[in-house]
Amino acid sequence: MNKIVIVLLGFALSLNSCNSNSKKENTDTGHKKDAKVYNDQYDSFEDKGQYWHLEMQIKPKKYWSITGLIPKLHKNELGHKELTKGMQYHLLCQSISGLVNRAVDQGKSDIGIWLHDHSGKESYKLAKQGLAQIGVEEHGETTGIELVTKAYTEVNGVKVQVKDLFNGYVLTDVENNPESNTVATVASHVYNAIIVDVRDKDYFDSLGYKMMYDASKKTTQDAWNEFKDKCNNNALVVMPLQTGEQREFAIKNNLFVINLNKKYNDASAGQNTALFNEVLQWLKPGSPIYGWEHGVGEDLFVNKVSETGNIMVPADWMYNLNLTSLLYKKRQSGLATVLDPKSIDFSEKGKKYVSYHLSDGDNVQWMMNGFDGEYYFTHPEADNMKIAFGLPVDNLSMMAPDVMQLLFDKQGENTSIVQTFGGGYNYADLFGIKGNRAESLKQIANATAAHMRQHRIKVLSLMAKNVSSNEAKEAYRAYIQANNQLEGILAVQYSPYAGGKGDIYWETNSDGYDIPIITVKYSLWNFGNKNHEREGTPTYIANKLNSESDSNPFNLISIHAWSRFSDTGNSKDEVAENVLGPIIGPGIAKLNASKLNDNFKIVNVEELIWRVKMYYKSEQTKKRLELF
């Protein structure tokens, strides 16, 4: 779907490094030296150099909530004439938020800005509760126009007026020159100026605001030429034209912003490809790249991010990132529920095992916008189908720790949480190949290990362009060597996801145990009026599984998160289910499982991994189990 350079982790963490907290407890009280209980194998919350997200480090005493914004704004929100409507107003509010929150971090203001969520999502309500818990109070709701025009008196010694924090305005013309949006975002932090569109210029002139910079006819290339040296190169924001989200984050952190398409969702109108390549080379390796771009093949730009050893963080429709992540290093909590391998009946014979893994778990904005609802994480069939939910545990725990805790709390007893992927959305076999690959892999593997160990995550999902390549295996080795609490890796190919055909590879960890890398065997994916060789409808994939005669009894099945199917009952038609219906997420697994013969047993991925280890590496696996 971003990063300060990661400090190398010089730690060799042993399996017996653990604390004595119960599995759902949020605080850590230390280590229990010789723990023999599997669930106690996790680490204290501690800064081991794993944090790459840019942190707002000074908390405001209060914050204003700006109203009137429409989340997920896009080009259709043009044409409005009112001051508090449309893209023009949205950009004004984004700039107010970015500049005021920057002033808080600079010690110039005691009041911050929150962009009000009119959709009432639980994630943002929870984030606001998290602010209250650390003593940051909501002062009140108002419009952006009122904030930049109205004088306010102090409240209990807190100066709540913000209009005197700005030097003037930067001019845009978003209807006639969409790239002026991007340029103005960069110029806003350079000139400490709010963003005003030509639509509203006369009004702000009448108030005495001075135009500091005219971006109305400028291009993104102009912004790079003029402001490159005034931007921090420890992160980047990639956002489409005619969008507002992540502008406030870029402004607060003095970041460059780039749009890949020169027209919203239309690559045919031209792209900033050469500029993107130049910006990636300018970034520090290991930098986070926030956002996303529409109408661009994700493999094309994610390829480039991976190759330079940077971290793609899909977060295009997320907002209020400065405050949702406020002081996140001090607010880490939450442990995944894990399967105790001693509870597995390894004497069972003659079964074939199927485990379902939901795709797209790298997507932070999805986690903020409905992932925890009945379609996915709390779907009625999630626990029955023992779904492995990929989550961006690393990024989400930094960007919205309260929401990460929510997902830990809502985890089903039989489900698994899988770290997706090894540091943002990257292709493991391409990571860092245009730089110091060994160093980049070591840094990201160590950072990922620290996040996983501290949140008790035992399974890692990695994506590669070729899961069987030597480069992919080099990456598997790096992640396994960095983390001797890692039990297994799920390898997903881009694309097809099932390109690995279910093959299993092995790498040895630092304790001498062999760790399996299990590739996706089949993918449940709606392709309309057809199926592909290893991807297709629940009936098609069930028929594939039922007819197999190979000796490998282990089957990792990917569920495409955005596919929907219809239930066609006992029909043998292998395409009919592709007619769009209500069946989504774990419901797709249920439909597929209902068509498997009695030889198959549904297990979660942790059990699948332990059974793979016992089947192929029985002696060392028995030895390992004796430790618990």
XYZ file of C-alpha atoms in Angstrom:
628
model
C 0.000 0.000 0.000
C 8.538 5.541 5.583
C 11.160 5.684 7.821
C 13.810 7.318 10.008
C 17.006 5.326 9.637
C 16.669 2.303 11.859
C 19.353 1.972 14.464
C 20.999 -1.423 14.194
C 19.851 -3.774 16.865
C 22.816 -5.378 18.497
C 20.901 -7.853 20.515
C 20.862 -11.618 20.514
C 17.521 -12.398 22.108
C 17.085 -15.910 23.514
C 13.907 -17.961 23.752
C 14.008 -17.653 27.515
C 13.937 -13.858 27.449
C 10.384 -13.260 28.628
C 8.204 -11.540 31.167
C 5.690 -12.807 33.652
C 2.596 -10.919 32.535
C -0.596 -12.700 31.551
C -1.274 -12.771 27.811
C -3.703 -9.817 27.673
C -1.970 -7.539 30.162
C -0.888 -4.189 28.744
C 2.093 -3.377 30.911
C 5.367 -5.186 31.407
C 6.907 -5.817 34.800
C 10.075 -7.612 33.816
C 11.441 -10.975 32.737
C 10.872 -14.439 34.138
C 14.239 -16.115 33.725
C 13.528 -19.788 33.189
C 9.951 -19.747 31.925
C 8.686 -23.073 30.622
C 5.265 -21.862 29.488
C 5.035 -21.187 25.747
C 2.685 -18.232 26.169
C 5.294 -16.502 28.320
C 7.788 -16.312 25.465
C 7.768 -12.613 24.598
C 9.795 -9.496 25.381
C 9.314 -6.361 27.434
C 8.173 -3.213 25.650
C 11.381 -1.339 25.038
C 12.951 0.878 22.378
C 15.371 -1.435 20.602
C 15.780 0.870 17.634
C 12.736 -0.616 15.887
C 10.726 2.592 15.599
C 10.690 4.353 12.229
C 7.435 6.311 12.326
C 7.859 10.079 12.837
C 6.632 10.841 16.334
C 4.961 13.952 17.713
C 6.841 14.194 20.998
C 5.181 17.053 22.893
C 1.558 16.661 23.845
C -0.799 19.635 23.684
C -2.838 20.506 26.733
C -5.978 20.745 24.625
C -7.033 20.430 21.008
C -9.619 21.946 18.713
C -11.738 19.642 16.550
C -12.250 21.131 13.096
C -15.635 20.256 11.628
C -17.016 20.146 8.105
C -14.418 17.844 6.550
C -15.462 14.874 4.463
C -13.160 11.853 4.873
C -11.956 10.238 1.648
C -12.392 13.474 -0.273
C -11.620 13.314 -3.980
C -12.017 15.265 -7.204
C -15.826 15.126 -7.123
C -15.724 17.569 -4.219
C -14.861 20.470 -6.503
C -17.212 23.169 -7.701
C -18.372 24.386 -4.294
C -18.501 28.125 -3.667
C -18.927 28.164 0.100
C -15.894 28.790 2.308
C -16.519 25.621 4.332
C -17.091 23.238 1.423
C -15.028 21.192 -1.005
C -11.376 20.428 -1.594
C -10.427 24.064 -1.024
C -11.739 23.978 2.541
C -10.254 20.551 3.165
C -6.761 21.752 2.224
C -7.147 24.842 4.385
C -7.972 22.640 7.374
C -5.150 20.214 6.637
C -2.693 23.119 6.631
C -4.099 24.561 9.863
C -3.714 21.174 11.519
C -0.179 20.601 10.257
C 1.102 24.036 11.225
C -0.565 24.171 14.647
C 0.572 20.670 15.606
C 4.071 21.579 14.453
C 3.917 24.639 16.701
C 3.031 22.352 19.626
C 6.099 20.200 18.961
C 8.188 23.385 18.731
C 6.929 24.591 22.105
C 5.041 27.521 20.552
C 1.490 26.371 21.245
C -0.377 24.463 23.952
C -3.334 23.592 21.753
C -3.358 21.105 18.898
C -5.746 20.304 16.047
C -7.921 17.262 15.352
C -9.769 16.902 12.044
C -13.234 15.751 13.050
C -14.423 12.343 11.838
C -18.061 12.644 10.777
C -18.338 8.955 9.955
C -18.143 8.092 13.655
C -15.682 5.239 13.201
C -14.732 3.316 16.332
C -11.037 3.646 15.498
C -11.048 7.438 15.709
C -13.283 7.499 18.772
C -10.793 5.174 20.416
C -7.848 7.349 19.390
C -9.532 10.358 20.986
C -10.110 8.343 24.155
C -6.404 7.543 24.103
C -5.618 11.255 24.024
C -7.883 11.836 27.009
C -6.122 9.067 28.921
C -2.794 10.871 28.607
C -4.327 14.196 29.657
C -5.033 15.822 26.289
C -8.528 17.317 26.388
C -10.787 18.299 23.523
C -11.461 22.019 23.863
C -14.337 22.258 21.417
C -15.530 21.945 17.840
C -15.376 24.719 15.280
C -14.727 25.323 11.607
C -11.361 26.027 10.078
C -12.650 29.413 8.933
C -13.486 30.424 12.495
C -10.068 29.330 13.736
C -8.184 31.501 11.255
C -10.413 34.536 11.761
C -11.658 34.613 15.340
C -9.915 35.901 18.461
C -10.203 33.709 21.571
C -9.368 34.405 25.195
C -7.278 32.028 27.280
C -9.021 29.109 28.953
C -7.582 28.068 32.333
C -4.247 29.534 31.349
C -4.171 27.824 27.948
C -3.977 30.020 24.880
C -6.514 28.500 22.488
C -6.182 31.084 19.736
C -4.206 29.851 16.718
C -4.580 32.484 13.976
C -1.491 34.346 15.093
C 0.667 31.225 14.548
C 0.646 31.711 10.735
C 2.744 34.050 8.603
C 0.251 34.251 5.753
C -1.081 31.978 3.029
C 0.005 29.899 0.044
C -2.256 30.197 -2.994
C -3.664 27.181 -4.889
C -5.973 26.698 -7.852
C -7.089 23.107 -7.395
C -9.767 23.182 -10.098
C -7.543 24.440 -12.911
C -4.165 23.135 -11.714
C -4.514 20.059 -9.486
C -0.737 19.854 -8.896
C -0.927 23.181 -7.059
C -2.317 21.072 -4.190
C 0.963 19.155 -3.917
C 3.100 22.267 -4.318
C 1.132 24.198 -1.716
C 1.470 21.399 0.823
C 5.261 21.654 0.633
C 5.259 25.451 0.497
C 2.967 25.555 3.537
C 5.633 24.194 5.881
C 8.381 26.197 4.180
C 6.562 29.523 4.604
C 4.567 28.640 7.737
C 1.480 29.580 5.773
C -2.035 28.191 5.534
C -3.337 26.977 2.164
C -5.891 29.263 0.498
C -7.434 28.620 -2.925
C -8.104 31.271 -5.589
C -11.784 30.687 -4.825
C -11.285 32.218 -1.371
C -8.414 34.628 -2.034
C -10.445 37.837 -1.805
C -11.901 36.823 1.543
C -8.500 36.161 3.125
C -7.027 39.306 1.581
C -9.824 41.271 3.216
C -8.817 39.824 6.584
C -5.269 41.084 6.160
C -3.623 37.745 5.356
C -0.580 38.121 3.143
C 0.179 35.800 0.242
C 3.597 34.274 0.958
C 3.819 32.065 -2.134
C 1.767 31.567 -5.304
C 1.471 27.865 -6.140
C -1.546 28.284 -8.404
C 0.410 27.698 -11.616
C 3.234 25.558 -10.222
C 3.942 21.857 -10.803
C 5.230 19.118 -8.524
C 8.555 19.332 -10.354
C 8.668 23.044 -9.448
C 8.157 22.153 -5.787
C 11.126 19.784 -5.943
C 13.331 22.315 -7.705
C 12.510 25.088 -5.248
C 12.049 23.324 -1.910
C 14.124 20.146 -1.955
C 16.695 21.617 0.438
C 13.978 22.757 2.852
C 12.416 19.308 3.298
C 13.429 16.517 5.654
C 14.618 13.394 3.861
C 13.664 10.949 6.618
C 10.179 10.306 5.186
C 7.995 11.012 2.154
C 4.271 11.363 1.467
C 2.809 9.929 -1.750
C -0.777 11.044 -2.352
C -2.943 11.425 -5.463
C -4.055 14.798 -6.736
C -7.362 16.124 -5.458
C -7.002 14.403 -2.100
C -6.405 15.916 1.298
C -5.371 13.124 3.664
C -1.754 13.056 4.952
C -1.228 16.738 4.012
C -1.260 17.753 7.686
C 1.271 15.040 8.495
C 3.585 16.210 5.714
C 3.311 19.836 6.806
C 3.903 19.103 10.477
C 7.027 17.052 9.679
C 8.434 19.274 6.894
C 8.199 16.521 4.277
C 8.207 16.503 0.515
C 4.985 15.340 -1.135
C 4.674 13.743 -4.553
C 1.826 12.659 -6.806
C 2.759 9.969 -9.333
C -0.082 10.621 -11.787
C -0.412 14.149 -13.124
C -4.166 13.601 -13.342
C -6.222 11.886 -10.671
C -6.400 8.105 -11.266
C -5.197 8.461 -14.863
C -1.677 7.382 -15.805
C -2.275 8.277 -19.480
C -2.138 11.980 -18.638
C 1.524 11.714 -17.642
C 3.461 10.681 -14.542
C 6.229 12.015 -12.316
C 8.230 8.809 -12.737
C 11.680 10.329 -13.173
C 11.066 12.690 -10.267
C 9.922 9.801 -8.063
C 13.143 7.925 -8.806
C 15.187 11.003 -7.908
C 13.283 11.546 -4.665
C 13.763 7.910 -3.632
C 17.524 8.231 -4.115
C 17.474 11.418 -2.010
C 15.689 9.739 0.911
C 17.678 8.130 3.673
C 17.532 4.330 3.288
C 14.921 2.843 5.591
C 12.658 5.900 5.404
C 8.882 5.475 5.635
C 6.807 6.459 2.604
C 3.230 7.207 3.647
C 0.127 7.168 1.476
C -0.666 5.471 -1.837
C -1.380 6.354 -5.453
C -4.448 5.412 -7.471
C -4.331 4.395 -11.105
C -0.743 3.160 -10.903
C 0.256 -0.502 -10.990
C 1.320 -1.039 -7.398
C 4.114 -3.362 -8.440
C 5.646 -0.480 -10.404
C 5.999 1.997 -7.571
C 6.279 -0.533 -4.729
C 9.094 -2.126 -6.735
C 11.004 1.135 -6.633
C 10.404 1.690 -2.929
C 11.593 -1.842 -2.165
C 14.675 -1.593 -4.351
C 15.904 1.522 -2.534
C 15.423 -0.110 0.871
C 12.580 2.186 1.946
C 9.266 1.284 3.544
C 5.886 1.697 1.850
C 3.131 2.371 4.393
C -0.346 2.237 2.784
C -2.195 4.970 4.657
C -3.920 7.074 2.013
C -7.343 7.430 3.654
C -6.045 7.697 7.205
C -5.955 11.115 8.840
C -4.998 12.823 12.118
C -1.797 10.791 12.043
C 0.119 13.301 14.146
C -2.283 12.919 17.082
C -3.227 9.248 16.679
C 0.477 8.438 17.085
C 1.285 11.058 19.727
C 4.032 9.786 22.072
C 3.555 6.278 20.680
C 6.869 4.949 21.981
C 5.587 5.372 25.525
C 2.159 3.913 24.722
C 3.025 0.450 23.408
C 0.809 -2.345 24.702
C -1.086 -5.433 23.638
C -0.221 -9.073 23.106
C -1.513 -11.462 20.479
C -3.246 -14.662 21.531
C -1.042 -17.561 20.417
C -1.516 -21.306 20.168
C 0.308 -23.433 22.738
C 1.895 -26.201 20.632
C 1.503 -28.652 23.513
C -2.256 -28.508 22.952
C -1.881 -30.103 19.487
C -2.649 -33.800 19.065
C 0.291 -34.878 16.915
C -0.791 -38.521 17.052
C -3.585 -37.783 14.606
C -3.067 -39.683 11.346
C -4.363 -39.602 7.799
C -5.594 -36.021 7.670
C -4.855 -33.245 5.221
C -4.662 -29.785 6.762
C -6.002 -26.508 5.410
C -5.248 -23.075 6.818
C -6.750 -19.774 5.594
C -4.848 -16.489 5.463
C -6.582 -13.172 4.696
C -4.637 -10.961 2.287
C -3.773 -7.228 2.359
C -2.928 -7.035 6.048
C -0.259 -4.413 5.364
C -2.949 -1.782 4.760
C -2.948 0.644 7.695
C -5.791 2.781 6.358
C -7.975 -0.347 6.191
C -7.297 -1.003 9.876
C -8.536 2.536 10.587
C -11.615 2.212 8.390
C -13.724 -0.816 9.204
C -11.345 -3.781 9.341
C -12.512 -4.736 12.844
C -16.160 -5.016 11.741
C -18.362 -7.979 10.865
C -16.995 -8.385 7.344
C -13.473 -9.194 8.474
C -11.894 -9.333 11.931
C -15.096 -10.020 13.873
C -16.896 -11.896 11.084
C -19.152 -14.624 12.592
C -17.095 -17.328 10.870
C -13.629 -15.939 11.677
C -13.111 -18.086 14.758
C -14.767 -21.189 13.298
C -12.557 -21.016 10.214
C -9.489 -20.263 12.357
C -8.501 -17.400 10.054
C -4.980 -16.023 10.039
C -5.376 -12.263 9.920
C -2.412 -10.414 8.513
C -1.966 -7.137 10.397
C 0.579 -4.317 10.053
C 1.522 -4.798 13.707
C 4.697 -2.776 13.307
C 3.165 0.254 11.583
C -0.230 0.244 13.302
C 1.300 -0.057 16.774
C 3.259 3.118 16.026
C 0.690 5.056 14.008
C -2.374 4.277 16.151
C -1.459 2.281 19.292
C -5.003 2.517 20.656
C -6.396 0.833 17.534
C -3.719 -1.854 17.651
C -4.752 -2.597 21.231
C -8.387 -2.798 20.115
C -7.537 -5.517 17.606
C -5.560 -7.485 20.170
C -8.559 -7.283 22.507
C -10.985 -8.425 19.791
C -8.883 -11.326 18.532
C -10.791 -14.600 18.313
C -9.574 -17.500 20.428
C -8.849 -19.728 17.416
C -7.543 -17.079 15.024
C -3.942 -16.066 14.438
C -2.385 -12.631 14.060
C 0.382 -12.555 11.478
C 2.858 -9.702 11.048
C 2.355 -8.387 7.484
C 4.865 -7.718 6.017
C 8.466 -7.393 7.196
C 8.307 -3.614 7.615
C 5.556 -1.999 5.552
C 4.577 -3.176 2.099
C 7.758 -4.334 0.384
C 8.930 -7.160 -1.841
C 11.438 -9.121 0.197
C 13.469 -10.309 -2.783
C 13.917 -6.761 -4.096
C 14.491 -5.001 -0.787
C 17.604 -2.819 -0.856
C 19.039 -4.223 -4.105
C 19.871 -0.710 -5.343
C 21.772 0.101 -2.169
C 23.480 -1.830 0.576
C 21.129 -4.833 0.538
C 22.820 -6.725 3.367
C 22.642 -3.709 5.654
C 19.059 -2.864 4.660
C 17.870 -6.435 5.222
C 19.604 -6.633 8.586
C 18.055 -3.382 9.769
C 14.519 -4.187 8.697
C 14.705 -7.790 9.937
C 15.948 -6.698 13.368
C 13.296 -3.991 13.619
C 10.539 -6.391 12.581
C 11.802 -8.920 15.123
C 11.566 -6.396 17.953
C 7.989 -5.456 17.057
C 6.955 -9.109 16.796
C 8.667 -10.250 19.990
C 7.222 -7.427 22.082
C 3.673 -8.073 20.853
C 4.030 -11.880 20.975
C 3.594 -12.411 17.238
C 4.959 -15.793 16.149
C 4.273 -15.834 12.397
C 5.555 -13.482 9.695
C 4.120 -13.013 6.217
C 6.468 -11.883 3.454
C 5.711 -10.971 -0.140
C 8.169 -11.491 -2.986
C 8.066 -11.144 -6.734
C 9.488 -14.673 -6.860
C 9.108 -16.635 -3.617
C 11.483 -19.391 -4.762
C 14.352 -17.125 -5.849
C 17.731 -17.006 -4.133
C 17.038 -13.367 -3.256
C 13.787 -14.308 -1.514
C 15.559 -17.057 0.413
C 18.247 -14.582 1.432
C 15.492 -12.396 2.900
C 13.827 -15.329 4.700
C 17.193 -16.132 6.235
C 17.658 -12.558 7.471
C 14.274 -12.453 9.236
C 14.757 -15.901 10.776
C 18.263 -15.137 12.020
C 16.986 -11.937 13.641
C 14.219 -13.622 15.629
C 14.457 -16.962 17.406
C 10.856 -16.582 18.600
C 9.666 -16.704 14.981
C 7.934 -20.039 14.313
C 7.343 -19.779 10.580
C 6.985 -17.581 7.506
C 4.042 -17.437 5.099
C 5.385 -16.579 1.637
C 3.046 -14.779 -0.770
C 4.056 -14.135 -4.374
C 3.185 -10.970 -6.283
C 1.510 -12.118 -8.454
C -0.186 -14.701 -8.491
C -0.318 -15.017 -4.729
C -0.201 -18.807 -5.149
C 2.903 -18.723 -7.323
C 4.806 -20.765 -4.730
C 2.458 -23.737 -5.342
C 2.551 -24.726 -1.682
C 6.256 -25.527 -1.665
C 7.988 -25.421 1.707
C 11.505 -24.079 2.240
C 13.632 -24.198 5.370
C 16.116 -21.924 7.082
C 17.857 -22.543 10.414
C 17.523 -20.037 13.248
C 20.210 -18.974 15.712
C 19.226 -21.758 18.143
C 19.734 -24.431 15.500
C 16.053 -25.131 14.808
C 14.767 -25.339 11.229
C 12.024 -22.835 10.478
C 9.547 -23.503 7.633
C 8.714 -20.999 4.916
C 5.314 -22.116 3.626
C 4.185 -20.725 0.276
C 0.549 -20.120 -0.639
C -0.822 -23.170 -2.466
C -4.121 -21.732 -3.721
C -5.844 -18.377 -3.631
C -9.586 -17.696 -3.310
C -10.059 -14.798 -5.721
C -12.936 -13.564 -7.865
C -11.791 -13.125 -11.489
C -15.234 -12.624 -12.993
C -16.068 -15.174 -15.671
C -12.922 -17.279 -15.272
C -10.515 -18.965 -12.892
C -6.739 -19.075 -13.043
C -4.468 -22.066 -12.562
C -4.227 -21.737 -8.776
C -6.679 -18.921 -8.102
C -10.431 -18.873 -8.307
C -13.786 -19.658 -6.723
C -14.364 -21.666 -3.544
C -15.757 -24.578 -5.599
C -12.875 -24.504 -8.075
C -10.234 -24.508 -5.319
C -12.092 -27.192 -3.350
C -12.093 -29.421 -6.421
C -8.360 -28.827 -6.810
C -7.734 -29.842 -3.197
C -10.044 -32.871 -3.277
C -8.385 -34.264 -6.394
C -4.771 -33.935 -5.228
C -2.714 -37.058 -4.735
C 0.631 -35.581 -3.690
C 2.257 -36.521 -0.397
C 2.255 -32.999 1.071
C -0.748 -32.846 3.427
C -0.352 -29.124 4.231
C -2.308 -26.439 2.382
C -1.990 -22.696 2.917
C -4.910 -20.913 1.221
C -5.010 -17.147 0.678
C -8.343 -15.298 0.778
C -8.289 -12.190 -1.396
C -9.598 -9.485 0.940
C -11.513 -7.544 -1.726
C -13.230 -10.478 -3.452
C -16.905 -11.331 -2.938
C -18.758 -14.484 -3.918
C -22.259 -15.929 -4.058
C -23.326 -19.250 -2.547
C -24.564 -21.502 -5.362
C -25.462 -24.404 -3.083
C -24.653 -27.832 -4.500
C -23.944 -26.525 -7.991
C -20.793 -27.944 -9.543
C -20.318 -24.858 -11.709
C -16.786 -23.609 -10.967
C -17.451 -20.038 -12.129
C -20.999 -19.273 -10.983
C -19.901 -18.192 -7.494
C -18.154 -15.211 -9.097
C -21.488 -13.438 -9.468
C -21.013 -10.729 -6.861
C -22.713 -11.631 -3.627
C -22.515 -11.013 0.117
C -19.866 -13.628 0.956
C -16.600 -11.965 1.928
C -13.520 -12.566 4.085
C -13.951 -15.509 6.501
C -17.260 -16.323 4.808
C -15.283 -17.295 1.698
C -13.276 -19.762 3.769
C -16.524 -21.234 5.103
C -17.854 -21.691 1.566
C -14.635 -23.363 0.429
C -14.403 -25.621 3.494
C -17.982 -26.808 3.024
C -16.968 -28.365 -0.300
C -13.904 -30.252 0.976
C -14.084 -33.982 1.645
C -13.810 -35.527 5.099
C -10.043 -36.025 4.823
C -9.456 -32.321 5.408
C -9.168 -30.567 8.747
C -9.173 -26.782 9.236
C -6.358 -25.503 11.463
C -4.951 -22.052 12.114
C -1.552 -21.200 10.654
C 0.268 -21.687 13.938
C -0.975 -25.271 14.158
C -0.181 -25.766 10.465
C 3.395 -24.599 11.084
C 3.873 -26.877 14.114
C 2.447 -29.838 12.201
C 4.789 -29.109 9.283
C 7.717 -29.067 11.704
C 6.650 -32.301 13.386
C 6.057 -34.012 10.012
C 9.377 -33.064 8.409
C 11.625 -32.351 11.410
C 10.191 -34.565 14.131
C 13.257 -35.110 16.329
C 14.227 -31.474 16.719
C 10.564 -30.474 17.091
C 10.079 -32.959 19.935
C 13.240 -31.576 21.534
C 11.876 -28.051 21.233
C 8.533 -28.996 22.788
C 10.336 -30.396 25.806
C 11.406 -26.842 26.660
C 7.856 -25.821 27.541
